[in-house]
mmCIF file of C-alpha atoms in Angstrom:
data_model
loop_
_atom_site.group_PDB
_atom_site.id
_atom_site.type_symbol
_atom_site.label_atom_id
_atom_site.label_comp_id
_atom_site.label_asym_id
_atom_site.label_seq_id
_atom_site.Cartn_x
_atom_site.Cartn_y
_atom_site.Cartn_z
ATOM 1 C CA MET F 4 -239.882 -111.397 72.926
ATOM 2 C CA LEU F 5 -240.260 -111.141 76.513
ATOM 3 C CA ASN F 6 -239.382 -114.638 77.627
ATOM 4 C CA PHE F 7 -236.268 -113.413 79.373
ATOM 5 C CA LEU F 8 -238.726 -112.267 82.064
ATOM 6 C CA PRO F 9 -240.034 -114.475 84.917
ATOM 7 C CA ASP F 10 -242.781 -116.736 83.718
ATOM 8 C CA TRP F 11 -245.363 -115.075 86.174
ATOM 9 C CA LEU F 12 -244.635 -111.783 84.828
ATOM 10 C CA VAL F 13 -244.987 -112.857 81.272
ATOM 11 C CA GLY F 14 -248.325 -114.219 82.267
ATOM 12 C CA CYS F 15 -249.348 -111.084 83.875
ATOM 13 C CA ILE F 16 -248.382 -108.919 80.875
ATOM 14 C CA ALA F 17 -250.112 -111.293 78.557
ATOM 15 C CA VAL F 18 -253.611 -111.219 80.515
ATOM 16 C CA THR F 19 -253.324 -107.483 80.708
ATOM 17 C CA LEU F 20 -253.028 -107.127 77.026
ATOM 18 C CA LEU F 21 -255.583 -109.705 76.379
ATOM 19 C CA ALA F 22 -258.047 -107.875 78.502
ATOM 20 C CA LEU F 23 -257.258 -104.465 76.995
ATOM 21 C CA ASN F 24 -257.591 -105.910 73.498
ATOM 22 C CA VAL F 25 -261.039 -107.338 74.635
ATOM 23 C CA VAL F 26 -262.274 -104.100 76.179
ATOM 24 C CA PHE F 27 -261.093 -101.915 73.076
ATOM 25 C CA TRP F 28 -262.639 -103.925 70.442
ATOM 26 C CA VAL F 29 -265.791 -105.168 72.189
ATOM 27 C CA SER F 30 -266.504 -101.684 73.121
ATOM 28 C CA ILE F 31 -266.513 -100.532 69.524
ATOM 29 C CA LEU F 32 -268.440 -103.794 68.559
ATOM 30 C CA PHE F 33 -271.087 -102.849 71.167
ATOM 31 C CA VAL F 34 -271.719 -99.524 69.388
ATOM 32 C CA PHE F 35 -272.184 -100.866 65.983
ATOM 33 C CA SER F 36 -274.245 -103.795 67.206
ATOM 34 C CA PHE F 37 -276.530 -101.449 68.851
ATOM 35 C CA LEU F 38 -277.054 -99.673 65.541
ATOM 36 C CA LYS F 39 -277.528 -102.830 63.735
ATOM 37 C CA PHE F 40 -280.247 -104.131 66.011
ATOM 38 C CA ALA F 41 -281.925 -100.740 66.174
ATOM 39 C CA LEU F 42 -282.611 -100.728 62.335
ATOM 40 C CA PRO F 43 -285.968 -102.188 61.338
ATOM 41 C CA PHE F 44 -285.031 -103.869 57.926
ATOM 42 C CA ARG F 45 -282.525 -106.541 57.176
ATOM 43 C CA PRO F 46 -281.364 -104.720 53.952
ATOM 44 C CA LEU F 47 -280.272 -101.752 56.100
ATOM 45 C CA THR F 48 -278.273 -103.922 58.339
ATOM 46 C CA ARG F 49 -275.999 -105.687 55.921
ATOM 47 C CA PRO F 50 -273.397 -102.950 55.816
ATOM 48 C CA PHE F 51 -272.976 -103.329 59.641
ATOM 49 C CA ASP F 52 -272.345 -107.137 59.177
ATOM 50 C CA LYS F 53 -269.195 -106.241 57.267
ATOM 51 C CA ILE F 54 -268.128 -103.634 59.960
ATOM 52 C CA LEU F 55 -268.645 -106.139 62.733
ATOM 53 C CA LEU F 56 -266.779 -108.651 60.729
ATOM 54 C CA TRP F 57 -263.769 -106.101 60.278
ATOM 55 C CA ILE F 58 -263.749 -105.331 63.992
ATOM 56 C CA ALA F 59 -263.888 -109.184 64.999
ATOM 57 C CA GLU F 60 -260.946 -109.743 62.599
ATOM 58 C CA ASN F 61 -258.874 -106.887 64.163
ATOM 59 C CA TRP F 62 -259.643 -108.170 67.563
ATOM 60 C CA ILE F 63 -258.222 -111.514 66.594
ATOM 61 C CA ALA F 64 -255.121 -109.927 64.966
ATOM 62 C CA GLY F 65 -254.647 -108.032 68.252
ATOM 63 C CA ASN F 66 -254.472 -111.390 70.056
ATOM 64 C CA GLY F 67 -251.936 -112.443 67.557
ATOM 65 C CA TRP F 68 -249.850 -109.510 68.372
ATOM 66 C CA TRP F 69 -249.540 -110.025 72.143
ATOM 67 C CA MET F 70 -249.046 -113.731 71.540
ATOM 68 C CA LYS F 71 -245.997 -112.866 69.310
ATOM 69 C CA LEU F 72 -244.793 -110.404 72.067
ATOM 70 C CA THR F 73 -245.111 -112.898 74.966
ATOM 71 C CA GLN F 74 -244.685 -116.464 73.326
ATOM 72 C CA ARG F 75 -241.476 -118.163 72.044
ATOM 73 C CA THR F 76 -243.348 -120.907 70.322
ATOM 74 C CA THR F 77 -242.151 -123.010 67.503
ATOM 75 C CA TRP F 78 -244.957 -123.549 65.023
ATOM 76 C CA ASP F 79 -244.994 -126.590 62.859
ATOM 77 C CA VAL F 80 -248.051 -126.012 60.622
ATOM 78 C CA GLN F 81 -249.076 -127.639 57.293
ATOM 79 C CA GLY F 82 -252.295 -127.080 55.227
ATOM 80 C CA LEU F 83 -252.656 -123.441 54.939
ATOM 81 C CA ASP F 84 -252.453 -123.301 51.280
ATOM 82 C CA ASN F 85 -255.166 -122.662 48.933
ATOM 83 C CA LEU F 86 -257.654 -121.514 51.391
ATOM 84 C CA ASN F 87 -260.479 -119.161 50.215
ATOM 85 C CA TYR F 88 -261.324 -116.282 52.197
ATOM 86 C CA ARG F 89 -264.728 -115.796 50.314
ATOM 87 C CA GLY F 90 -265.752 -119.387 50.658
ATOM 88 C CA TRP F 91 -267.940 -121.273 53.227
ATOM 89 C CA TYR F 92 -266.089 -123.687 55.396
ATOM 90 C CA LEU F 93 -267.070 -126.455 57.982
ATOM 91 C CA VAL F 94 -264.208 -126.455 60.515
ATOM 92 C CA ILE F 95 -263.657 -129.468 62.954
ATOM 93 C CA SER F 96 -260.735 -129.912 65.298
ATOM 94 C CA ASN F 97 -259.786 -131.830 68.505
ATOM 95 C CA HIS F 98 -260.091 -130.029 71.745
ATOM 96 C CA GLN F 99 -257.533 -130.174 74.653
ATOM 97 C CA SER F 100 -257.218 -126.478 76.030
ATOM 98 C CA TRP F 101 -258.509 -123.097 75.749
ATOM 99 C CA ALA F 102 -255.209 -122.419 73.946
ATOM 100 C CA ASP F 103 -256.770 -124.328 71.040
ATOM 101 C CA ILE F 104 -259.092 -121.256 70.163
ATOM 102 C CA PHE F 105 -256.169 -118.776 70.099
ATOM 103 C CA VAL F 106 -254.224 -121.415 67.939
ATOM 104 C CA LEU F 107 -257.099 -121.914 65.415
ATOM 105 C CA GLN F 108 -257.898 -117.974 65.267
ATOM 106 C CA LYS F 109 -254.098 -116.984 64.821
ATOM 107 C CA LEU F 110 -253.615 -119.575 61.828
ATOM 108 C CA LEU F 111 -256.947 -119.081 60.055
ATOM 109 C CA ASN F 112 -257.787 -115.336 60.644
ATOM 110 C CA ARG F 113 -258.171 -113.561 57.379
ATOM 111 C CA ARG F 114 -257.405 -116.966 55.442
ATOM 112 C CA ILE F 115 -261.036 -118.121 55.698
ATOM 113 C CA PRO F 116 -264.141 -116.221 56.898
ATOM 114 C CA LEU F 117 -264.532 -115.569 60.554
ATOM 115 C CA MET F 118 -265.150 -118.699 62.526
ATOM 116 C CA LYS F 119 -268.359 -118.966 64.180
ATOM 117 C CA PHE F 120 -268.157 -121.450 67.198
ATOM 118 C CA PHE F 121 -270.997 -123.546 68.693
ATOM 119 C CA LEU F 122 -271.135 -122.409 72.373
ATOM 120 C CA LYS F 123 -272.699 -123.650 75.515
ATOM 121 C CA ARG F 124 -275.606 -121.463 76.425
ATOM 122 C CA GLU F 125 -274.062 -120.648 79.889
ATOM 123 C CA LEU F 126 -271.165 -118.796 78.184
ATOM 124 C CA ILE F 127 -273.405 -115.883 77.182
ATOM 125 C CA TRP F 128 -273.013 -114.610 80.825
ATOM 126 C CA VAL F 129 -269.313 -114.320 80.515
ATOM 127 C CA PRO F 130 -268.439 -110.526 80.858
ATOM 128 C CA PHE F 131 -267.844 -108.766 77.552
ATOM 129 C CA MET F 132 -267.236 -111.946 75.788
ATOM 130 C CA GLY F 133 -270.778 -113.393 76.061
ATOM 131 C CA LEU F 134 -272.320 -110.353 74.557
ATOM 132 C CA ALA F 135 -269.665 -109.919 71.844
ATOM 133 C CA TRP F 136 -270.268 -113.608 70.720
ATOM 134 C CA TRP F 137 -274.089 -112.905 70.784
ATOM 135 C CA ALA F 138 -273.498 -109.766 68.680
ATOM 136 C CA LEU F 139 -271.353 -111.776 66.164
ATOM 137 C CA ASP F 140 -274.200 -114.263 65.795
ATOM 138 C CA PHE F 141 -272.453 -117.227 67.408
ATOM 139 C CA PRO F 142 -274.944 -120.112 68.106
ATOM 140 C CA PHE F 143 -275.660 -120.765 71.707
ATOM 141 C CA LEU F 144 -276.788 -124.178 72.558
ATOM 142 C CA ARG F 145 -278.447 -125.698 75.434
ATOM 143 C CA ARG F 146 -277.010 -129.356 76.180
ATOM 144 C CA HIS F 147 -279.523 -131.635 78.038
ATOM 145 C CA SER F 148 -278.462 -134.815 79.665
ATOM 146 C CA ALA F 149 -280.292 -137.983 78.515
ATOM 147 C CA ALA F 150 -282.089 -138.125 81.862
ATOM 148 C CA TYR F 151 -283.222 -134.669 81.570
ATOM 149 C CA LEU F 152 -284.629 -135.329 78.125
ATOM 150 C CA LYS F 153 -286.535 -138.410 79.297
ATOM 151 C CA LYS F 154 -288.306 -136.123 81.791
ATOM 152 C CA HIS F 155 -288.800 -133.335 79.389
ATOM 153 C CA PRO F 156 -289.238 -134.833 75.996
ATOM 154 C CA GLU F 157 -290.511 -131.358 74.555
ATOM 155 C CA GLN F 158 -286.943 -130.095 74.865
ATOM 156 C CA ARG F 159 -285.664 -132.764 72.426
ATOM 157 C CA GLY F 160 -284.501 -131.059 69.132
ATOM 158 C CA ARG F 161 -284.345 -127.569 70.756
ATOM 159 C CA ASP F 162 -280.840 -127.284 70.163
ATOM 160 C CA PHE F 163 -281.234 -128.381 66.555
ATOM 161 C CA GLU F 164 -283.740 -125.674 65.966
ATOM 162 C CA THR F 165 -281.436 -123.033 67.511
ATOM 163 C CA THR F 166 -278.681 -124.143 65.325
ATOM 164 C CA ARG F 167 -280.720 -124.267 62.248
ATOM 165 C CA LYS F 168 -281.783 -120.541 62.960
ATOM 166 C CA ALA F 169 -278.262 -119.531 63.486
ATOM 167 C CA CYS F 170 -276.962 -121.322 60.462
ATOM 168 C CA MET F 171 -279.662 -119.662 58.228
ATOM 169 C CA LYS F 172 -278.050 -116.306 59.136
ATOM 170 C CA PHE F 173 -274.689 -117.541 57.750
ATOM 171 C CA THR F 174 -276.160 -117.993 54.349
ATOM 172 C CA GLN F 175 -276.064 -114.266 53.732
ATOM 173 C CA MET F 176 -272.313 -113.989 53.647
ATOM 174 C CA PRO F 177 -269.184 -116.251 53.645
ATOM 175 C CA THR F 178 -268.833 -117.895 57.015
ATOM 176 C CA SER F 179 -266.869 -120.661 58.637
ATOM 177 C CA VAL F 180 -268.754 -122.781 61.088
ATOM 178 C CA MET F 181 -266.424 -124.204 63.670
ATOM 179 C CA ASN F 182 -267.329 -127.243 65.929
ATOM 180 C CA PHE F 183 -265.151 -129.064 68.542
ATOM 181 C CA LEU F 184 -266.860 -132.585 67.848
ATOM 182 C CA GLU F 185 -265.836 -133.836 71.330
ATOM 183 C CA GLY F 186 -268.148 -131.107 72.814
ATOM 184 C CA THR F 187 -265.652 -130.522 75.639
ATOM 185 C CA ARG F 188 -261.841 -130.460 76.381
ATOM 186 C CA PHE F 189 -260.109 -133.684 76.468
ATOM 187 C CA THR F 190 -258.881 -134.858 79.962
ATOM 188 C CA LYS F 191 -257.828 -138.198 81.156
ATOM 189 C CA THR F 192 -260.695 -138.370 83.524
ATOM 190 C CA LYS F 193 -263.274 -137.774 80.762
ATOM 191 C CA HIS F 194 -261.432 -140.294 78.530
ATOM 192 C CA GLY F 195 -261.453 -142.892 81.280
ATOM 193 C CA GLY F 196 -265.028 -142.548 81.554
ATOM 194 C CA GLN F 197 -265.644 -143.672 77.943
ATOM 195 C CA ASP F 198 -264.930 -146.683 75.903
ATOM 196 C CA GLN F 199 -261.399 -146.768 74.657
ATOM 197 C CA SER F 200 -262.089 -146.474 70.921
ATOM 198 C CA TYR F 201 -259.650 -143.641 70.731
ATOM 199 C CA GLN F 202 -256.202 -143.106 72.436
ATOM 200 C CA TYR F 203 -256.089 -139.224 72.368
ATOM 201 C CA LEU F 204 -259.629 -138.222 71.621
ATOM 202 C CA LEU F 205 -263.132 -138.285 73.232
ATOM 203 C CA ARG F 206 -265.948 -139.708 71.190
ATOM 204 C CA PRO F 207 -267.110 -137.311 68.489
ATOM 205 C CA LYS F 208 -270.660 -135.907 68.430
ATOM 206 C CA ALA F 209 -271.996 -135.669 65.140
ATOM 207 C CA GLY F 210 -275.475 -133.855 65.464
ATOM 208 C CA GLY F 211 -274.320 -130.237 65.368
ATOM 209 C CA ILE F 212 -272.418 -130.587 62.102
ATOM 210 C CA ALA F 213 -275.026 -132.713 60.549
ATOM 211 C CA LEU F 214 -277.534 -129.851 61.068
ATOM 212 C CA ALA F 215 -274.982 -127.262 59.764
ATOM 213 C CA LEU F 216 -274.668 -129.374 56.617
ATOM 214 C CA SER F 217 -278.598 -129.801 56.147
ATOM 215 C CA VAL F 218 -278.866 -125.904 56.168
ATOM 216 C CA LEU F 219 -275.543 -124.832 54.555
ATOM 217 C CA GLY F 220 -274.387 -128.064 52.802
ATOM 218 C CA GLU F 221 -274.329 -126.809 49.214
ATOM 219 C CA LYS F 222 -272.672 -123.527 50.330
ATOM 220 C CA PHE F 223 -269.769 -125.134 52.117
ATOM 221 C CA HIS F 224 -266.476 -125.023 50.042
ATOM 222 C CA SER F 225 -265.203 -128.015 51.910
ATOM 223 C CA LEU F 226 -264.542 -129.472 55.397
ATOM 224 C CA LEU F 227 -261.368 -128.271 57.182
ATOM 225 C CA ASN F 228 -260.153 -131.114 59.343
ATOM 226 C CA VAL F 229 -257.732 -129.582 62.058
ATOM 227 C CA THR F 230 -255.415 -131.441 64.256
ATOM 228 C CA ILE F 231 -253.761 -129.776 66.932
ATOM 229 C CA VAL F 232 -250.956 -131.413 69.041
ATOM 230 C CA TYR F 233 -248.864 -130.029 71.893
ATOM 231 C CA PRO F 234 -245.709 -132.502 71.980
ATOM 232 C CA ASP F 235 -244.485 -131.194 75.284
ATOM 233 C CA GLY F 236 -247.673 -131.436 77.158
ATOM 234 C CA VAL F 237 -251.150 -129.907 76.899
ATOM 235 C CA PRO F 238 -251.110 -126.430 78.426
ATOM 236 C CA THR F 239 -253.233 -124.838 81.015
ATOM 237 C CA PHE F 240 -254.613 -121.549 79.928
ATOM 238 C CA TRP F 241 -252.325 -119.869 82.496
ATOM 239 C CA GLY F 242 -249.449 -121.758 81.161
ATOM 240 C CA PHE F 243 -250.145 -120.692 77.855
ATOM 241 C CA LEU F 244 -250.234 -117.063 78.815
ATOM 242 C CA CYS F 245 -246.968 -117.526 80.681
ATOM 243 C CA GLY F 246 -245.347 -118.458 77.273
ATOM 244 C CA LYS F 247 -244.787 -122.072 78.383
ATOM 245 C CA VAL F 248 -245.962 -123.710 74.972
ATOM 246 C CA LYS F 249 -242.667 -124.334 73.338
ATOM 247 C CA ARG F 250 -244.052 -126.242 70.316
ATOM 248 C CA VAL F 251 -247.458 -126.568 68.509
ATOM 249 C CA ILE F 252 -247.960 -128.981 65.715
ATOM 250 C CA VAL F 253 -251.034 -128.165 63.610
ATOM 251 C CA ARG F 254 -252.161 -130.275 60.538
ATOM 252 C CA ILE F 255 -254.973 -129.020 58.381
ATOM 253 C CA SER F 256 -256.466 -130.950 55.643
ATOM 254 C CA SER F 257 -259.236 -129.852 53.271
ATOM 255 C CA LEU F 258 -261.629 -132.742 52.551
ATOM 256 C CA GLU F 259 -264.557 -133.049 50.182
ATOM 257 C CA ILE F 260 -267.758 -133.575 51.967
ATOM 258 C CA PRO F 261 -269.699 -136.719 50.664
ATOM 259 C CA GLU F 262 -272.634 -135.464 48.566
ATOM 260 C CA ARG F 263 -275.118 -137.722 50.550
ATOM 261 C CA PHE F 264 -274.351 -135.799 53.513
ATOM 262 C CA LEU F 265 -274.998 -132.379 52.239
ATOM 263 C CA GLN F 266 -278.729 -132.610 53.062
ATOM 264 C CA GLY F 267 -280.641 -135.047 55.156
ATOM 265 C CA ASP F 268 -282.842 -135.707 58.195
ATOM 266 C CA TYR F 269 -280.402 -136.509 60.854
ATOM 267 C CA GLU F 270 -283.136 -136.666 63.578
ATOM 268 C CA GLY F 271 -285.602 -138.411 61.652
ATOM 269 C CA ASP F 272 -283.878 -140.837 59.383
ATOM 270 C CA LYS F 273 -282.108 -143.472 61.406
ATOM 271 C CA GLU F 274 -280.340 -144.937 58.324
ATOM 272 C CA PHE F 275 -278.995 -141.534 57.454
ATOM 273 C CA GLN F 276 -277.981 -140.906 61.098
ATOM 274 C CA THR F 277 -276.002 -144.240 61.330
ATOM 275 C CA ALA F 278 -274.211 -143.601 58.136
ATOM 276 C CA PHE F 279 -273.305 -140.037 59.126
ATOM 277 C CA GLN F 280 -271.985 -141.141 62.497
ATOM 278 C CA GLN F 281 -269.884 -143.788 60.886
ATOM 279 C CA TRP F 282 -268.534 -141.200 58.546
ATOM 280 C CA VAL F 283 -267.599 -138.924 61.573
ATOM 281 C CA GLN F 284 -266.018 -141.976 63.462
ATOM 282 C CA ASP F 285 -263.852 -142.794 60.648
ATOM 283 C CA LEU F 286 -262.556 -139.275 60.390
ATOM 284 C CA TRP F 287 -262.047 -139.426 64.167
ATOM 285 C CA LYS F 288 -260.090 -142.759 63.971
ATOM 286 C CA ASP F 289 -257.881 -141.298 61.320
ATOM 287 C CA LYS F 290 -257.197 -138.207 63.499
ATOM 288 C CA ASP F 291 -256.397 -140.264 66.571
ATOM 289 C CA ALA F 292 -253.813 -142.223 64.344
ATOM 290 C CA GLN F 293 -252.567 -138.972 62.917
ATOM 291 C CA ILE F 294 -251.954 -137.611 66.581
ATOM 292 C CA ALA F 295 -250.043 -140.931 67.644
ATOM 293 C CA ALA F 296 -247.754 -140.563 64.586
ATOM 294 C CA LEU F 297 -247.230 -136.819 65.246
ATOM 295 C CA MET F 298 -246.339 -137.406 68.924
ATOM 296 C CA GLN F 299 -244.073 -140.300 67.993
ATOM 297 C CA GLU F 300 -242.315 -138.099 65.353
ATOM 298 C CA ALA F 301 -241.944 -135.093 67.892
ATOM 299 C CA GLY F 302 -240.649 -137.343 70.474
ATOM 300 C CA ALA F 303 -238.109 -138.772 68.222
ATOM 301 C CA ARG F 304 -236.459 -135.389 67.609
#
C-alpha cells in the first residue's frame, strides 16, 4: 500500500510500526505475566495462560497489519487447509532469514496453536523480546561446542533437560512446538563449511525434536513440514522491512509421525538415534528437492 514511497522510507515506517506493536503488546504481557508468576498455585495461573495466549496472538496479528501496509508481496501458499487450532503440532522449517519468522506467524497465527520456538539462551537479553519470550514459556537452550563438552562433560544433556521441562509445560494446553532444524540461518559460507549433502539446506539437527516427541509424542496432531522459498533472492531483514520481498512461496505438508518415534531414548539408545536421524535426513532430502523444483518453476515464469 505504501510502496509508492522510497524504499528507505517504507523501511523506517515498518520498523516504527514494528517497535510500537512490540511495546504496546509486550507492556500488557508483562502486567499479566507478573500476576501469573505472583500466584502460588498452578490452578490459579491457568486463566492467565489463556490471557497471555490472546495477547500473543494479537501481537502477531498486529505484525500482519503493518506487513500488509508496507509490503507488496505475492504469496504462493499451499497447505493451510484442515489445520486444527486445538491440536498439538510439531512444526519444522528451513531457515534463511529473520523474515522467515514473520512469514510463519502470518500464515499460521490462529490456524494452529501459538508456536513456541527453541531459542538460543543469549536471546533472553534482547530488549523487550527476551522477557516476552520467557513469559510465554519459550524454551531457551545453551548450545555448547563439541570441544566445550569434552572439557565439561557435566554440561552434556543440559539442553535436553531444559527442553524436557519446557515441553512438560506444553502438555497443559494445545501448543505448536517450532524448530528450525538447521539451528541457524542458511548462508553460502555456512553451507560451504559442511559436506554437500544438500544444495539449499544445512545439515539438520535432530536432537531437539527427538526430545519434544519423547515428552509430547502422543499429543502431537501431526508434523507440519514447512518449506519457504524466496525466488527473487533471500532478503535481509532490512530489505524485508523496506518491502523488497516481491514473492514468497510456501508449501506446508502435514505428515504422520512414525509411531516408533513418538517415544524413545534419543541420548541413550544408539539404534533409536540412528534411525531417528535417518528419518530426519530423509525429510531434509525431500525438502531440498522440493526447493530445487520450486526455484526452477518460479524461474520459468
